[in-house]
XYZ file of C-alpha atoms in Angstrom:
554
model
C 0.000 0.000 0.000
C 1.204 3.515 -0.841
C 1.620 5.210 2.556
C 2.593 8.699 1.491
C 0.976 11.542 3.394
C -1.122 12.538 0.369
C -2.558 9.022 -0.039
C -3.340 8.783 3.688
C -5.249 12.063 3.698
C -7.081 11.237 0.493
C -8.097 7.804 1.718
C -9.172 9.204 5.094
C -11.538 11.720 3.506
C -12.999 9.209 1.093
C -13.830 6.812 3.910
C -15.299 9.400 6.301
C -12.130 9.658 8.270
C -11.004 6.037 8.361
C -7.692 5.349 6.658
C -5.623 2.229 7.182
C -1.869 1.978 6.724
C 0.735 -0.584 7.624
C 2.645 -0.979 10.857
C 5.618 1.306 11.452
C 4.069 4.427 9.898
C 5.692 7.627 11.202
C 3.369 10.432 12.296
C 3.798 13.249 9.780
C 4.846 16.402 11.652
C 4.162 18.862 8.819
C 1.218 21.258 9.198
C -2.070 20.151 7.655
C -2.691 21.700 4.285
C -6.461 22.249 4.644
C -6.183 25.434 6.737
C -3.901 27.355 9.035
C -3.665 25.585 12.351
C -4.315 27.200 15.737
C -1.382 28.823 17.500
C -2.336 27.253 20.842
C -3.133 23.667 21.745
C -6.437 22.612 20.115
C -6.644 19.334 22.097
C -7.828 20.912 25.355
C -10.777 18.502 25.623
C -8.658 15.359 25.658
C -9.312 12.137 23.767
C -11.723 9.244 24.119
C -12.648 5.898 22.612
C -15.812 3.844 22.614
C -18.135 1.185 21.219
C -15.467 -1.535 20.855
C -15.959 -4.395 18.410
C -13.725 -7.452 17.919
C -11.847 -5.668 15.116
C -11.943 -2.030 16.170
C -13.431 0.904 18.069
C -14.243 4.592 17.759
C -11.572 7.137 18.656
C -12.600 10.718 19.343
C -11.323 14.223 19.941
C -12.648 17.741 19.418
C -10.618 20.799 18.489
C -11.051 23.687 20.932
C -8.115 26.017 21.663
C -10.622 28.288 23.475
C -13.050 25.714 24.895
C -15.385 28.169 26.648
C -16.025 30.372 23.613
C -19.651 31.552 23.713
C -20.383 30.477 20.144
C -19.656 26.872 21.099
C -16.976 26.463 18.435
C -14.035 26.445 20.822
C -12.134 29.315 19.272
C -11.584 27.459 16.004
C -11.611 29.249 12.634
C -14.400 28.583 10.167
C -12.141 26.634 7.803
C -12.104 22.865 7.852
C -9.105 21.017 9.242
C -7.403 17.725 8.457
C -6.558 15.862 11.677
C -4.130 12.937 11.622
C -4.484 9.940 13.919
C -2.530 6.853 14.910
C -3.249 3.558 16.651
C -0.339 1.567 18.103
C 0.231 -1.498 20.231
C 2.629 0.326 22.572
C 2.436 3.545 24.599
C 5.450 5.085 22.829
C 3.952 4.493 19.355
C 6.903 2.514 18.078
C 4.543 -0.123 16.650
C 1.854 1.799 14.763
C -0.670 -0.566 13.197
C -3.231 1.890 11.819
C -3.026 5.561 10.853
C -4.959 8.024 8.771
C -6.618 11.409 8.664
C -10.087 12.819 9.151
C -11.644 16.104 8.107
C -13.659 18.238 10.497
C -15.079 21.729 10.606
C -17.652 24.012 12.233
C -20.575 21.940 10.954
C -19.260 19.097 13.169
C -18.382 21.309 16.103
C -14.763 20.549 15.077
C -15.230 17.030 16.442
C -13.380 14.019 15.065
C -14.844 10.518 15.096
C -12.768 7.737 13.541
C -14.123 4.195 13.314
C -10.944 2.174 13.324
C -11.233 -1.385 11.957
C -9.052 -4.314 10.933
C -7.454 -4.826 14.359
C -6.828 -7.940 16.423
C -9.593 -8.968 18.815
C -9.208 -8.800 22.579
C -6.134 -6.563 22.329
C -4.983 -3.396 24.077
C -4.119 -0.409 21.863
C -3.075 3.223 22.236
C -4.159 6.161 20.067
C -3.492 9.855 19.522
C -4.196 12.755 17.150
C -2.191 15.539 15.498
C -3.059 18.910 14.006
C -0.071 20.721 12.584
C 2.601 20.886 15.288
C 0.087 20.059 18.018
C -0.013 16.504 19.368
C -2.816 15.267 21.601
C -2.373 13.227 24.729
C -2.636 9.499 24.096
C -5.469 7.219 25.103
C -5.610 3.554 26.029
C -8.327 1.386 24.541
C -9.023 -2.192 23.516
C -10.990 -4.291 21.077
C -13.710 -6.656 22.219
C -12.899 -10.377 22.304
C -13.665 -12.577 19.314
C -17.371 -13.355 19.166
C -17.111 -17.004 20.245
C -14.133 -16.726 22.570
C -14.433 -17.002 26.346
C -12.442 -14.291 28.145
C -11.145 -15.238 31.580
C -12.460 -11.959 33.022
C -13.704 -8.457 32.190
C -13.081 -5.481 34.459
C -15.950 -3.067 33.838
C -16.788 0.159 35.700
C -20.014 2.137 35.488
C -20.846 5.686 36.530
C -23.415 8.469 36.186
C -24.478 11.937 37.318
C -21.573 14.381 37.287
C -22.835 17.873 38.136
C -19.803 20.106 37.498
C -20.782 22.710 40.088
C -21.410 20.290 42.960
C -17.887 18.990 43.378
C -14.602 18.007 41.817
C -14.487 14.969 39.564
C -12.175 13.053 41.902
C -14.268 9.911 41.433
C -13.478 9.925 37.707
C -9.765 10.121 38.565
C -10.068 7.178 40.972
C -11.986 5.210 38.356
C -9.134 5.787 35.907
C -6.607 4.668 38.503
C -8.534 1.387 38.862
C -7.693 0.628 35.191
C -10.948 -0.925 33.932
C -11.174 -2.641 30.543
C -14.535 -1.002 29.760
C -16.564 1.915 31.166
C -20.330 2.325 30.970
C -21.699 5.832 31.482
C -25.406 5.651 32.271
C -26.394 9.272 31.861
C -26.416 12.791 33.304
C -22.929 13.318 31.925
C -23.610 17.061 32.018
C -26.277 19.322 33.525
C -28.223 22.008 31.757
C -28.636 24.597 34.537
C -27.259 28.131 34.589
C -24.835 29.166 37.309
C -26.264 28.946 40.814
C -29.719 27.551 39.967
C -28.920 24.052 41.311
C -26.982 24.373 44.553
C -25.587 21.439 46.532
C -25.811 21.352 50.344
C -22.925 23.450 51.594
C -22.744 25.439 48.352
C -21.244 24.855 44.933
C -17.479 24.598 44.486
C -17.389 25.967 40.922
C -19.785 27.492 38.387
C -21.259 26.694 35.025
C -20.406 29.021 32.157
C -23.232 30.501 30.141
C -27.028 30.422 30.464
C -29.183 27.327 30.791
C -28.451 25.183 27.763
C -31.160 25.414 25.109
C -29.175 26.146 21.913
C -26.522 24.221 20.003
C -23.913 26.823 20.960
C -24.889 26.509 24.615
C -24.737 22.716 24.705
C -21.406 22.728 22.871
C -19.958 25.233 25.333
C -21.274 23.324 28.385
C -19.940 19.973 27.210
C -16.595 21.613 26.452
C -16.474 23.027 29.977
C -17.003 19.561 31.438
C -14.419 18.031 29.135
C -11.725 20.472 30.205
C -11.715 18.714 33.579
C -8.478 16.667 33.857
C -10.083 13.951 35.990
C -12.805 13.329 33.406
C -10.154 13.337 30.672
C -8.206 10.676 32.584
C -11.285 8.453 32.803
C -11.925 8.799 29.066
C -8.287 8.033 28.249
C -8.071 4.810 30.257
C -10.591 2.564 28.444
C -13.334 2.506 25.807
C -16.708 3.846 26.949
C -20.273 2.801 26.194
C -22.440 5.885 26.704
C -26.165 6.515 26.937
C -27.888 9.708 28.047
C -30.514 10.326 30.708
C -32.488 13.537 31.197
C -30.010 16.315 32.047
C -28.190 16.045 28.744
C -31.372 17.740 27.461
C -33.774 18.861 30.221
C -34.758 17.584 33.660
C -37.192 14.634 33.523
C -38.156 15.104 29.884
C -40.245 12.371 28.292
C -40.260 11.886 24.499
C -41.532 15.209 23.111
C -42.555 16.636 26.483
C -40.182 18.866 28.517
C -40.304 19.247 32.276
C -42.245 22.539 32.001
C -44.155 22.313 28.748
C -45.998 25.625 29.189
C -42.889 27.693 29.852
C -40.434 26.132 27.398
C -41.619 26.452 23.777
C -39.625 24.890 20.979
C -38.617 21.803 22.919
C -37.953 19.686 19.820
C -35.461 22.292 18.572
C -33.799 22.143 21.977
C -33.725 18.349 21.835
C -32.155 18.452 18.364
C -29.458 20.837 19.595
C -28.742 18.705 22.659
C -28.467 15.490 20.646
C -26.225 17.124 18.068
C -23.842 18.356 20.766
C -24.000 15.026 22.590
C -22.964 13.137 19.465
C -20.187 15.630 18.725
C -18.734 15.165 22.202
C -19.007 11.392 22.630
C -17.120 8.438 21.095
C -20.165 7.200 19.184
C -20.429 5.463 15.830
C -22.071 7.000 12.778
C -25.153 4.889 13.498
C -25.804 7.374 16.328
C -25.533 10.494 14.166
C -28.688 12.494 15.035
C -31.463 13.134 12.568
C -32.921 16.391 13.843
C -34.498 15.685 17.255
C -33.964 11.918 16.959
C -30.893 9.861 17.827
C -30.251 6.105 17.895
C -28.389 5.175 21.089
C -29.944 1.907 22.187
C -27.598 -0.753 20.952
C -25.923 -4.024 21.903
C -22.283 -4.905 22.554
C -21.084 -8.500 22.734
C -18.024 -9.334 24.853
C -17.163 -12.747 23.462
C -19.247 -15.520 25.014
C -18.954 -13.833 28.411
C -21.504 -11.006 28.264
C -24.018 -9.061 26.239
C -24.443 -5.379 27.087
C -27.913 -4.148 26.125
C -27.669 -0.345 26.305
C -31.123 1.221 26.673
C -32.658 4.628 25.965
C -35.258 5.348 28.656
C -36.125 8.909 27.610
C -36.767 9.212 23.906
C -39.672 6.782 23.511
C -41.408 6.782 26.899
C -44.969 7.767 27.721
C -45.211 10.885 29.844
C -44.802 10.427 33.578
C -48.186 9.719 35.149
C -49.981 11.976 37.631
C -47.705 14.940 36.996
C -44.438 13.142 37.862
C -42.879 13.085 41.338
C -43.700 10.424 43.944
C -47.339 9.359 43.877
C -49.770 6.506 44.435
C -51.108 6.668 40.890
C -53.426 4.016 39.398
C -52.949 5.602 35.955
C -49.294 4.529 36.010
C -50.282 0.841 35.924
C -52.133 1.078 32.580
C -50.922 -1.912 30.519
C -50.313 0.101 27.359
C -47.842 2.464 29.042
C -44.166 1.933 28.245
C -40.900 3.416 29.429
C -38.609 2.117 26.627
C -41.360 2.155 23.967
C -42.792 -0.813 22.104
C -40.042 -1.059 19.478
C -37.242 -1.024 22.059
C -39.091 -3.548 24.213
C -39.257 -5.873 21.202
C -35.586 -5.270 20.370
C -34.651 -6.195 23.918
C -36.800 -9.340 23.894
C -35.232 -10.390 20.584
C -31.779 -9.884 22.087
C -32.647 -12.080 25.060
C -33.918 -14.844 22.787
C -30.801 -14.861 20.638
C -28.323 -14.560 23.511
C -25.904 -17.387 24.212
C -23.726 -15.360 26.575
C -23.198 -16.189 30.242
C -24.321 -12.737 31.421
C -26.942 -10.410 29.929
C -26.390 -6.900 31.271
C -28.867 -4.036 30.843
C -27.146 -0.628 30.932
C -29.909 1.876 31.621
C -30.791 4.991 33.545
C -33.639 4.873 36.080
C -34.355 2.631 39.072
C -35.697 -0.736 37.923
C -36.738 -2.320 41.227
C -39.698 -1.422 43.426
C -39.247 1.367 46.009
C -42.475 2.103 47.860
C -41.735 5.279 49.818
C -44.314 4.746 52.586
C -45.015 1.896 54.962
C -48.751 2.398 54.553
C -50.808 0.108 52.277
C -50.662 2.507 49.339
C -47.903 2.324 46.707
C -46.268 5.765 46.609
C -43.417 5.432 44.123
C -41.370 7.468 41.648
C -43.317 8.206 38.488
C -40.071 8.806 36.584
C -38.626 5.339 37.311
C -39.768 1.878 36.221
C -42.149 1.985 39.218
C -44.113 4.498 37.160
C -44.339 1.981 34.286
C -44.932 -1.369 36.075
C -46.526 -3.106 33.080
C -43.481 -2.366 30.930
C -41.191 -3.619 33.699
C -43.203 -6.824 33.945
C -42.925 -7.335 30.184
C -39.137 -6.870 30.245
C -38.721 -9.320 33.123
C -41.050 -11.816 31.473
C -39.070 -11.539 28.235
C -35.818 -12.579 29.920
C -37.567 -15.348 31.876
C -39.285 -16.718 28.754
C -35.988 -16.568 26.827
C -34.217 -18.597 29.495
C -31.555 -15.934 30.049
C -28.992 -17.486 32.358
C -27.901 -14.426 34.299
C -29.828 -11.149 33.838
C -28.254 -8.099 35.513
C -29.624 -4.533 35.498
C -27.221 -1.585 35.885
C -28.668 1.808 36.800
C -27.655 5.428 37.476
C -29.763 8.564 38.074
C -30.536 8.502 41.815
C -27.270 9.849 43.344
C -26.792 6.905 45.719
C -25.480 3.353 45.623
C -28.179 0.681 45.849
C -28.447 -3.083 45.542
C -31.778 -4.656 44.657
C -33.050 -8.093 43.693
C -35.753 -8.448 41.051
C -38.438 -10.456 42.870
C -41.355 -12.443 41.510
C -43.489 -10.728 44.158
C -42.144 -7.334 45.213
C -43.869 -7.680 48.596
C -42.513 -11.115 49.495
C -38.877 -11.528 50.475
C -39.210 -15.295 50.074
C -40.473 -15.131 46.481
C -38.115 -16.344 43.732
C -35.423 -13.933 42.559
C -35.583 -13.349 38.811
C -32.556 -11.070 38.420
C -30.442 -8.448 40.168
C -29.887 -4.689 39.956
C -26.813 -2.659 40.890
C -27.219 1.135 41.059
C -24.241 3.508 41.021
C -24.175 6.742 42.969
C -23.306 10.085 41.434
C -19.810 11.295 40.639
C -20.647 14.642 42.286
C -24.374 15.387 42.020
C -25.764 16.309 45.414
C -22.393 17.382 46.799
C -20.809 15.578 49.724
C -22.696 12.437 50.632
C -22.958 10.434 53.838
C -23.015 6.834 54.993
C -25.031 4.755 57.447
C -23.172 1.889 59.177
C -26.042 -0.515 58.489
C -25.939 0.023 54.710
C -29.718 -0.100 54.881
C -32.166 2.519 53.610
C -35.328 3.108 55.674
C -37.408 1.982 52.698
C -35.989 -1.544 53.002
C -38.600 -2.155 55.701
C -41.404 -2.266 53.116
C -39.303 -3.188 50.059
C -37.718 -6.630 50.594
C -35.923 -6.395 47.249
C -33.572 -3.674 48.591
C -30.295 -5.198 49.782
C -27.919 -2.233 50.159
C -27.703 1.555 50.152
C -25.233 4.360 50.842
C -25.497 8.036 50.008
C -21.766 8.472 49.405
C -20.601 9.573 45.949
C -18.666 7.235 43.681
C -18.934 4.577 40.994
C -19.109 0.789 40.729
C -16.342 -1.570 39.636
C -17.321 -5.002 38.417
C -15.365 -8.147 37.648
C -17.188 -10.491 35.292
C -16.023 -14.076 34.807
C -17.738 -17.218 33.508
C -18.316 -18.204 37.136
C -19.385 -14.973 38.854
C -20.288 -11.289 38.677
C -18.645 -9.195 41.421
C -19.676 -5.605 42.163
C -17.535 -3.286 44.290
C -19.355 -0.140 45.430
C -16.489 2.388 45.249
C -16.977 5.549 47.320
C -15.394 8.969 47.806
C -15.708 10.414 51.350
C -16.123 13.957 50.019
C -16.117 15.804 46.697
C -15.238 19.376 47.685
C -11.498 18.757 47.335
C -9.505 16.616 44.956
C -7.522 14.658 47.513
C -10.032 12.033 48.669
C -9.099 8.392 48.147
C -11.654 5.866 46.954
C -12.599 2.904 49.094
C -14.887 -0.092 48.612
C -17.957 0.385 50.808
C -19.407 -3.063 50.059
C -18.879 -5.982 47.692
C -21.594 -8.263 46.343
C -21.213 -11.443 44.283
C -23.649 -13.231 42.017
C -22.735 -16.800 41.136
C -23.533 -17.861 37.588
C -26.804 -19.755 37.453
C -27.737 -18.768 41.013
C -30.307 -16.015 41.475
C -29.724 -13.387 44.134
C -26.714 -11.357 45.285
C -24.667 -12.151 48.375
C -22.600 -9.652 50.342
C -18.955 -10.684 50.813
C -17.500 -7.440 52.196
C -18.865 -4.530 54.227
C -16.742 -1.457 55.068
C -18.720 1.453 56.565
C -17.135 4.878 56.319
C -15.308 5.700 59.574
C -17.109 8.426 61.491
C -13.900 10.487 61.480
C -14.237 10.855 57.710
C -17.927 11.725 57.615
C -18.419 15.210 56.127
C -22.138 15.514 56.954
C -23.929 15.038 60.266
C -25.733 11.735 60.991
C -29.166 11.636 59.415
C -32.452 10.404 60.831
C -34.679 8.075 58.797
C -36.925 11.017 57.989
C -33.978 13.073 56.738
C -32.679 10.186 54.625
C -36.081 9.771 52.985
C -36.371 13.507 52.360
C -32.867 13.586 50.858
C -33.705 10.627 48.587
C -36.872 12.196 47.217
C -35.226 15.615 46.816
C -32.328 14.104 44.846
C -34.745 12.472 42.417
C -37.477 15.092 42.090
C -35.886 18.450 42.969
C -33.444 18.252 40.057
């Protein structure tokens, strides 16, 4: 193959930014010919990779020498740029196995998405970008295992809910230090609010730039502000990510075409289109997720050899509106059989995936609490209308679909609620002795809600009337998992406080699910020492109030 610079650039443009050259290619240090390059570093937002397949992955960057520019274009000129990229098997890029160039410009928010292919399965790689004399930092990534291979283990972390103003992203830094093979982000990657309109207990530690995000320029600027954070950049650079959004990437608690405050926010579909466009531009997504106006395809499936299927869900774009005006309510309307949270087409897609699965573990990566959480001990059923509790018929259909398909090990992973939870999926939500049909692990927030707190019992007051609930802590953090053919282990990783960047992560509790055995078992329990608690002890009433406020206030 001719590997001159001209042929690389030409091939890269013709294949939408994917050009393949042989091993040993030297990164061309000459300025790109498409336009004059920025004088200052354009790679201020870092690098990322995602959606790994057995032969490749997406690599991403976005050019922004002035990332907080009000027009959302990061201080880049209007001309298009040619950005070079490399993939190597070593950190020093002595063994380059793929290289090429991609064109970007203002119509793409100066983002670069390269779908690299033709690589070895189950292999670690490193990647980087160049524009003129500017060289990006490098990222670590990997391909998925061969489709019918059986990996010995997968180290996977999942996270959600990172409100920039509420704390420092120390938890992202600790996640990166744990060196996972794969990261799932389950939504609320960024928040839409203007400075000071969503204040954590004790006050915010930093401020959002710009007004509430409603325009493409605003969403681009806000996502750029988040991506300037070095801790978030470290987490993106350590492993490939699988991302899905929740509500705050657009608007709090939106449902399909309905915003939170329909009467006061006209033009919601234009806002949704702007949010999705900026989300795509700033995430390592494949072209199959390129938005079409106010619509975007993000529910998708990743296979990790014969070990696991990851079914990544979209629980916002196709749902019926929250019943009874949202919030917590005892609402008979919510139980209507025709109501759906994922929508009929996504429900069918998920059922089809269960039927065709031959993997040991089937993992649902999704946003809102799946298990039952009745908030009162009285006979009524006062539950969150925004969660699966507000769509019980749809939840029953999803559970029935994995039971009917004979799925060996169904696991639900959840974000959204700013606390760690463990929950079994019970045949009868009111009967602790009823058969367990699956399990749910819920990650806390990275920062949202500010400093958290712990209870030595690891038990939420609602566990008294919800026998499915097995664990809870209100500390911030993320979840590390180790998945093997024999077991699924979840470590609830916690940060004592988020107002400074020095806090170490610790494992608050560890649960194990044995393959073929329903129900989680606790194997480690490490309450936060009282000397490290940053908030006063809470009564049951305060804990309940905090829980509802976290889920309904914002």
